[in-house]
Amino acid sequence: MVIVMKAGATAAEIASVIKHVESLGFRAHLSEGEERTIIGMVGDERPIDPSSLEVLSGVERVLPILRPFKLASRDFKKQNTVIHLRVKQRTITIGNSEIAMMAGPCAVESREQILETARLVREAGATILRGGAFKPRTSPYSFQGHGEIALEWLAEAREAYGLAIVTEVMSPEQVPLVAKYADILQVGARNMQNFALLHAVGEARKPVLLKRGLSATMEELLMAAEYILSHGNYEVMLCERGIRTFEKYTRNTLDINAVPVLKQLSHLPVIVDPSHGTGKWEYVIPVSRAAIAAGADGLIVEVHPNPAEAWSDGAQSLTPQNYRVLVEQVRRVAAAVDRAL
Amino acid sequence: MVIVMKAGATAAEIASVIKHVESLGFRAHLSEGEERTIIGMVGDERPIDPSSLEVLSGVERVLPILRPFKLASRDFKKQNTVIHLRVKQRTITIGNSEIAMMAGPCAVESREQILETARLVREAGATILRGGAFKPRTSPYSFQGHGEIALEWLAEAREAYGLAIVTEVMSPEQVPLVAKYADILQVGARNMQNFALLHAVGEARKPVLLKRGLSATMEELLMAAEYILSHGNYEVMLCERGIRTFEKYTRNTLDINAVPVLKQLSHLPVIVDPSHGTGKWEYVIPVSRAAIAAGADGLIVEVHPNPAEAWSDGAQSLTPQNYRVLVEQVRRVAAAVDRAL
Amino acid sequence: MVIVMKAGATAAEIASVIKHVESLGFRAHLSEGEERTIIGMVGDERPIDPSSLEVLSGVERVLPILRPFKLASRDFKKQNTVIHLRVKQRTITIGNSEIAMMAGPCAVESREQILETARLVREAGATILRGGAFKPRTSPYSFQGHGEIALEWLAEAREAYGLAIVTEVMSPEQVPLVAKYADILQVGARNMQNFALLHAVGEARKPVLLKRGLSATMEELLMAAEYILSHGNYEVMLCERGIRTFEKYTRNTLDINAVPVLKQLSHLPVIVDPSHGTGKWEYVIPVSRAAIAAGADGLIVEVHPNPAEAWSDGAQSLTPQNYRVLVEQVRRVAAAVDRAL
Amino acid sequence: MVIVMKAGATAAEIASVIKHVESLGFRAHLSEGEERTIIGMVGDERPIDPSSLEVLSGVERVLPILRPFKLASRDFKKQNTVIHLRVKQRTITIGNSEIAMMAGPCAVESREQILETARLVREAGATILRGGAFKPRTSPYSFQGHGEIALEWLAEAREAYGLAIVTEVMSPEQVPLVAKYADILQVGARNMQNFALLHAVGEARKPVLLKRGLSATMEELLMAAEYILSHGNYEVMLCERGIRTFEKYTRNTLDINAVPVLKQLSHLPVIVDPSHGTGKWEYVIPVSRAAIAAGADGLIVEVHPNPAEAWSDGAQSLTPQNYRVLVEQVRRVAAAVDRAL
């Protein structure tokens, strides 16, 4: 960390800060500028709370130097993390040159609905089925998901169509249950900093799809991944699903920059969710093309056999026909950046 | 809800929307404007997902009319909710003309630290002691709280100084444990939309201090309260603790508007946290005065015997001396708005 | 507009609102719901300030129905606006199937610098040269641009390499001077709501590149375009250049959603600025690919012969070599969406 | 500035950065940490663009150390700037212990309206009259102000009631005209970074009320003030008028933190605008109390004889009766913080 002293800081204040820095086990490195004295702390600053240094007499502010994440960083691991899913003899890989195609309804509404959607997205080219059994809803009066029975229907769809399953887990005690049925555990945007949940999925032995919080920075997303990695689960996918901005014509603002930035800073696969990232089905196809052009490793897209009848997220769900169009267009863009579906 | 049709919507599209509305059990009310036709849905719209209507052919957008919260609203309950805490023969009330003064360290660091802080804030005028036993931390490498032993030390401080205890609960399975020791269960900002946790504290029989999420709207805060209320716990305090903005000179931006807005829309008490709301101890006193002047029902303030030694949040913690200054200044402002500490 | 009455609004209040609505020249359309009465105003609501209606007794809130822009909307003009620039016998078109490639330095620093950059970007495939003669700078102590002499150098580069010129104009009185040299007048992000300037460029007879403000919504961008159109200048390009968000790893967050949304709502060409949109040269190429994949009509990119020596925006400037890479990659993606450079 | 090198930066890269730093006229100060080498630049960094350093080979990022503003800072001038206005024998002072009370309509609508409002706010206790002759409006179809004739009516109100006049100026060429009539030149939020306008009011010899931009940081506000100061006009008031956030129940979010922060960082007076800061008249009074409790030097409040008939901002305008209530309540809070109206 670099400690910036106030303009009028006295020699006694500077000496006292140096003494404090040394008492924490760091070397202090003094640099006197024309207007400000700055003190560098030499050592691994990550366990130190910069806030406690700001309160020292004569200190103006404290600037961290190191990125706070370690295991999630490219400094730590140079090669891309590649995740392998085994489904009925087939292996689906995520994070190499192949684009992962995840698709399905917002919520599992019935056995028929999920089986039909599974068939349709499989035919269109998806390899992973999404669908919520436990639904985080802003209102206590909205449908909260069918729970375990929906997990069973998902497992049935897995068997029937050879699709891997990604589904959300909402609390630590649900982890064993969901892990029994799912190939990928999804941590939702509202739970990105639910540390008890991150801890629990970190101890599970299933890949995790970690969604970026509604107004989380990429650093916070990477720190949330760090929680999972630090508990021993190294198979984490980072999911950009749009952030909250002032814009009202779209539900969220998909942060396309996040794709190259996360790929540069981290070795973890980056998945894009254009359905939540835009909130309107008309924009899902062009934004999916953009995600792949920017270098994303996969897409997770909401598809419903009949969006007008969807119990949630109808406006952002594609019809199966439109999903087929999406797959074809994405295939062409993927080829233009030397990748394949 | 009001459904706005596109400029060129056909008669068939309009008829089809009306039919759909009626099939949902609503009356449809047609209004033809010069450029747009609008269709009003008459009935309780709250269980309907507007998103599913936006996808109907010819629809431009859908505007909800009703506030989505009910139990938390002043429409539902006109008089202020007043919460009573019993601590050693004394009753502390929150939500009437008296200002609730909560104070204490960010984290419970040791038995000595919490007992000493309890004594000092009690002398200064606080009636409720804060202190974290379970700490949500951005980094997995930071101190995560002492857990149950810290709860025991809090209980000891409660006995020794007659202070009620407010402390954070982070997951559904912690609720019974924390409720055994605490007078008020705190739901932290990052957990404001942890619906499993809201459900669990909704079933507890302890008052809840619900902190506004980092970039939550007031409507989302009130919907989170609605979760708790709808599970049968009516003793909820809304806590404004600053929201994330672009401003970098402060850690968060305390939303002072939230005080009169929440008091107008809801019957629940409104507590302000100027420590997180500013992030720097120098600004805590003026912003505390502002909160009371705006009509807040209480303050929750971080106080540490020695902020430079604090394990977390040192920069925003007041010394006990400064807390005494705060109490005196707040007392004068309270009197100017006909309230008292 | 739809006027939502409060839950307890009286018959007298409702009657009084209706009377007020009629006094403004509208028909009032009453709809009584279970919890709220709503009153529709039938007529062209655009000149009415909704704010004045909110203050009427018994009114809860007022919801506008119509988009506030007219001339900029697809409702008004179905076909894409195509802009033609004539440069030395050649015609450059913007807004049809061809992608417009604008490139050049942040600021015109010297005659040599701008001529050399012009040559290099021309060779790489650009057809329009950017470069600031008047620079809006956050600090009064930063370089503010060379002014008129820089415009002359730009004109010289135009002659030498057959490139059209886009350059910024900062105040109404500069418009005639800049219009003398430039093919496109740029209105910068900080001036997007400088209404005196919008008025002035609206009366000029030169195409305008209008940059979205730092935290402007698309509606506000379209309203700024409407100012220009309503003063008689129909050749306006909308430029997405990134918006301010909480993210700190990038300078701004490029709103990729804006591309399909603006193309849907408006007939005006949409240009993307990936240099300001990311703020770091490493991310400019992937985000340029994404912009074209999403449907943008052009790119405006900062290129400097030697970014480390740039007087401004060095970190986001490409070297000429990297710009050549960009052009090649963008060409492939353009082909994948049936367009060409 | 502090230059942070990448983890694997080579000795040659470090040497090259040092050479570059020295070539710019700075001393380089090397500090080798465990994971990163950092290089301090010793000298006045303000004219250097950090962006150009980030592009050097091996550099990870660049951290500025000094605040970029100088003349506006308390480091530069310890005592509060106090502004004196002379109106008909009387002197009104701003920035000392007295609270400045500015009030009046959003726009000057007619001679009668402005004279009547002037009389009413004068009786209630205001000393400065606000009212727009030139109005920045989001829509080109909205009322844009009466222009010069409105300035004449303001001058008449000044004569009749001994009120100083604050009114907005929108472009450099309007400055001489507005300065002829006004005691204070207002720069609106949308023009906070209209640098040509800041330059022009910097050369005027009239005090300036500078409004914070819609999503400007305090540093940007202070840099805008620096523009004015650096052109020789030292009488600048900083106006907090609410910033844009995700909150929808209020028009803007008044940043109450800005009051103590700006008072600490700068010697300039701080004025609060609770009308734009909330956007709803019901919240103007509590938020005005809060502003004074936090330490503001004055309030600028929209008052209209009949808000329902106001041509703009009706929802946030107080009636004269409510303004009298505001003055009485603010007077009590001012006394509680040892100040007076």
PDB file of N, CA, C and O in Angstrom, chain A residues 153-174:
ATOM      1  N   TRP A 153     -37.414 -33.163 -12.743  1.00  0.00           N
ATOM      2  CA  TRP A 153     -37.776 -33.014 -14.164  1.00  0.00           C
ATOM      3  C   TRP A 153     -36.530 -32.629 -14.982  1.00  0.00           C
ATOM      4  O   TRP A 153     -36.360 -33.079 -16.118  1.00  0.00           O
ATOM      5  N   LEU A 154     -35.699 -31.785 -14.387  1.00  0.00           N
ATOM      6  CA  LEU A 154     -34.455 -31.409 -15.094  1.00  0.00           C
ATOM      7  C   LEU A 154     -33.599 -32.658 -15.347  1.00  0.00           C
ATOM      8  O   LEU A 154     -33.027 -32.828 -16.427  1.00  0.00           O
ATOM      9  N   ALA A 155     -33.514 -33.528 -14.325  1.00  0.00           N
ATOM     10  CA  ALA A 155     -32.716 -34.747 -14.473  1.00  0.00           C
ATOM     11  C   ALA A 155     -33.292 -35.635 -15.576  1.00  0.00           C
ATOM     12  O   ALA A 155     -32.555 -36.261 -16.355  1.00  0.00           O
ATOM     13  N   GLU A 156     -34.618 -35.618 -15.652  1.00  0.00           N
ATOM     14  CA  GLU A 156     -35.272 -36.388 -16.696  1.00  0.00           C
ATOM     15  C   GLU A 156     -34.910 -35.835 -18.092  1.00  0.00           C
ATOM     16  O   GLU A 156     -34.611 -36.586 -19.026  1.00  0.00           O
ATOM     17  N   ALA A 157     -34.926 -34.531 -18.195  1.00  0.00           N
ATOM     18  CA  ALA A 157     -34.572 -33.888 -19.465  1.00  0.00           C
ATOM     19  C   ALA A 157     -33.116 -34.185 -19.824  1.00  0.00           C
ATOM     20  O   ALA A 157     -32.771 -34.393 -20.996  1.00  0.00           O
ATOM     21  N   ARG A 158     -32.276 -34.231 -18.816  1.00  0.00           N
ATOM     22  CA  ARG A 158     -30.853 -34.553 -18.999  1.00  0.00           C
ATOM     23  C   ARG A 158     -30.715 -35.940 -19.635  1.00  0.00           C
ATOM     24  O   ARG A 158     -30.022 -36.121 -20.638  1.00  0.00           O
ATOM     25  N   GLU A 159     -31.449 -36.850 -19.039  1.00  0.00           N
ATOM     26  CA  GLU A 159     -31.405 -38.218 -19.557  1.00  0.00           C
ATOM     27  C   GLU A 159     -31.940 -38.286 -20.986  1.00  0.00           C
ATOM     28  O   GLU A 159     -31.356 -38.905 -21.872  1.00  0.00           O
ATOM     29  N   ALA A 160     -33.069 -37.636 -21.170  1.00  0.00           N
ATOM     30  CA  ALA A 160     -33.762 -37.752 -22.459  1.00  0.00           C
ATOM     31  C   ALA A 160     -32.966 -37.146 -23.607  1.00  0.00           C
ATOM     32  O   ALA A 160     -32.959 -37.673 -24.719  1.00  0.00           O
ATOM     33  N   TYR A 161     -32.293 -36.018 -23.334  1.00  0.00           N
ATOM     34  CA  TYR A 161     -31.702 -35.285 -24.462  1.00  0.00           C
ATOM     35  C   TYR A 161     -30.191 -35.101 -24.358  1.00  0.00           C
ATOM     36  O   TYR A 161     -29.592 -34.404 -25.181  1.00  0.00           O
ATOM     37  N   GLY A 162     -29.573 -35.665 -23.315  1.00  0.00           N
ATOM     38  CA  GLY A 162     -28.116 -35.570 -23.223  1.00  0.00           C
ATOM     39  C   GLY A 162     -27.598 -34.164 -22.988  1.00  0.00           C
ATOM     40  O   GLY A 162     -26.521 -33.793 -23.440  1.00  0.00           O
ATOM     41  N   LEU A 163     -28.404 -33.366 -22.308  1.00  0.00           N
ATOM     42  CA  LEU A 163     -27.992 -32.000 -21.984  1.00  0.00           C
ATOM     43  C   LEU A 163     -27.466 -31.953 -20.559  1.00  0.00           C
ATOM     44  O   LEU A 163     -28.049 -32.559 -19.660  1.00  0.00           O
ATOM     45  N   ALA A 164     -26.382 -31.201 -20.346  1.00  0.00           N
ATOM     46  CA  ALA A 164     -25.971 -30.925 -18.973  1.00  0.00           C
ATOM     47  C   ALA A 164     -26.952 -29.926 -18.366  1.00  0.00           C
ATOM     48  O   ALA A 164     -27.644 -29.214 -19.087  1.00  0.00           O
ATOM     49  N   ILE A 165     -26.999 -29.888 -17.039  1.00  0.00           N
ATOM     50  CA  ILE A 165     -27.986 -29.047 -16.345  1.00  0.00           C
ATOM     51  C   ILE A 165     -27.276 -27.959 -15.542  1.00  0.00           C
ATOM     52  O   ILE A 165     -26.361 -28.252 -14.771  1.00  0.00           O
ATOM     53  N   VAL A 166     -27.727 -26.692 -15.737  1.00  0.00           N
ATOM     54  CA  VAL A 166     -27.292 -25.602 -14.861  1.00  0.00           C
ATOM     55  C   VAL A 166     -28.537 -25.049 -14.178  1.00  0.00           C
ATOM     56  O   VAL A 166     -29.519 -24.722 -14.841  1.00  0.00           O
ATOM     57  N   THR A 167     -28.484 -24.964 -12.834  1.00  0.00           N
ATOM     58  CA  THR A 167     -29.660 -24.464 -12.107  1.00  0.00           C
ATOM     59  C   THR A 167     -29.198 -23.782 -10.823  1.00  0.00           C
ATOM     60  O   THR A 167     -28.130 -24.076 -10.300  1.00  0.00           O
ATOM     61  N   GLU A 168     -30.023 -22.870 -10.357  1.00  0.00           N
ATOM     62  CA  GLU A 168     -29.602 -21.982  -9.278  1.00  0.00           C
ATOM     63  C   GLU A 168     -29.756 -22.612  -7.902  1.00  0.00           C
ATOM     64  O   GLU A 168     -30.715 -23.341  -7.633  1.00  0.00           O
ATOM     65  N   VAL A 169     -28.809 -22.267  -7.024  1.00  0.00           N
ATOM     66  CA  VAL A 169     -28.890 -22.663  -5.624  1.00  0.00           C
ATOM     67  C   VAL A 169     -28.914 -21.379  -4.802  1.00  0.00           C
ATOM     68  O   VAL A 169     -28.152 -20.453  -5.059  1.00  0.00           O
ATOM     69  N   MET A 170     -29.825 -21.291  -3.832  1.00  0.00           N
ATOM     70  CA  MET A 170     -30.057 -20.025  -3.160  1.00  0.00           C
ATOM     71  C   MET A 170     -29.586 -19.947  -1.716  1.00  0.00           C
ATOM     72  O   MET A 170     -29.558 -18.872  -1.141  1.00  0.00           O
ATOM     73  N   SER A 171     -29.277 -21.091  -1.107  1.00  0.00           N
ATOM     74  CA  SER A 171     -28.817 -21.005   0.281  1.00  0.00           C
ATOM     75  C   SER A 171     -27.907 -22.189   0.575  1.00  0.00           C
ATOM     76  O   SER A 171     -27.966 -23.215  -0.115  1.00  0.00           O
ATOM     77  N   PRO A 172     -27.040 -22.056   1.589  1.00  0.00           N
ATOM     78  CA  PRO A 172     -26.071 -23.107   1.871  1.00  0.00           C
ATOM     79  C   PRO A 172     -26.726 -24.474   2.046  1.00  0.00           C
ATOM     80  O   PRO A 172     -26.227 -25.483   1.536  1.00  0.00           O
ATOM     81  N   GLU A 173     -27.869 -24.512   2.720  1.00  0.00           N
ATOM     82  CA  GLU A 173     -28.445 -25.832   2.969  1.00  0.00           C
ATOM     83  C   GLU A 173     -29.036 -26.490   1.742  1.00  0.00           C
ATOM     84  O   GLU A 173     -29.268 -27.703   1.755  1.00  0.00           O
ATOM     85  N   GLN A 174     -29.262 -25.704   0.673  1.00  0.00           N
ATOM     86  CA  GLN A 174     -29.752 -26.331  -0.576  1.00  0.00           C
ATOM     87  C   GLN A 174     -28.634 -26.973  -1.397  1.00  0.00           C
ATOM     88  O   GLN A 174     -28.917 -27.689  -2.354  1.00  0.00           O
TER      89      GLN A 174
END
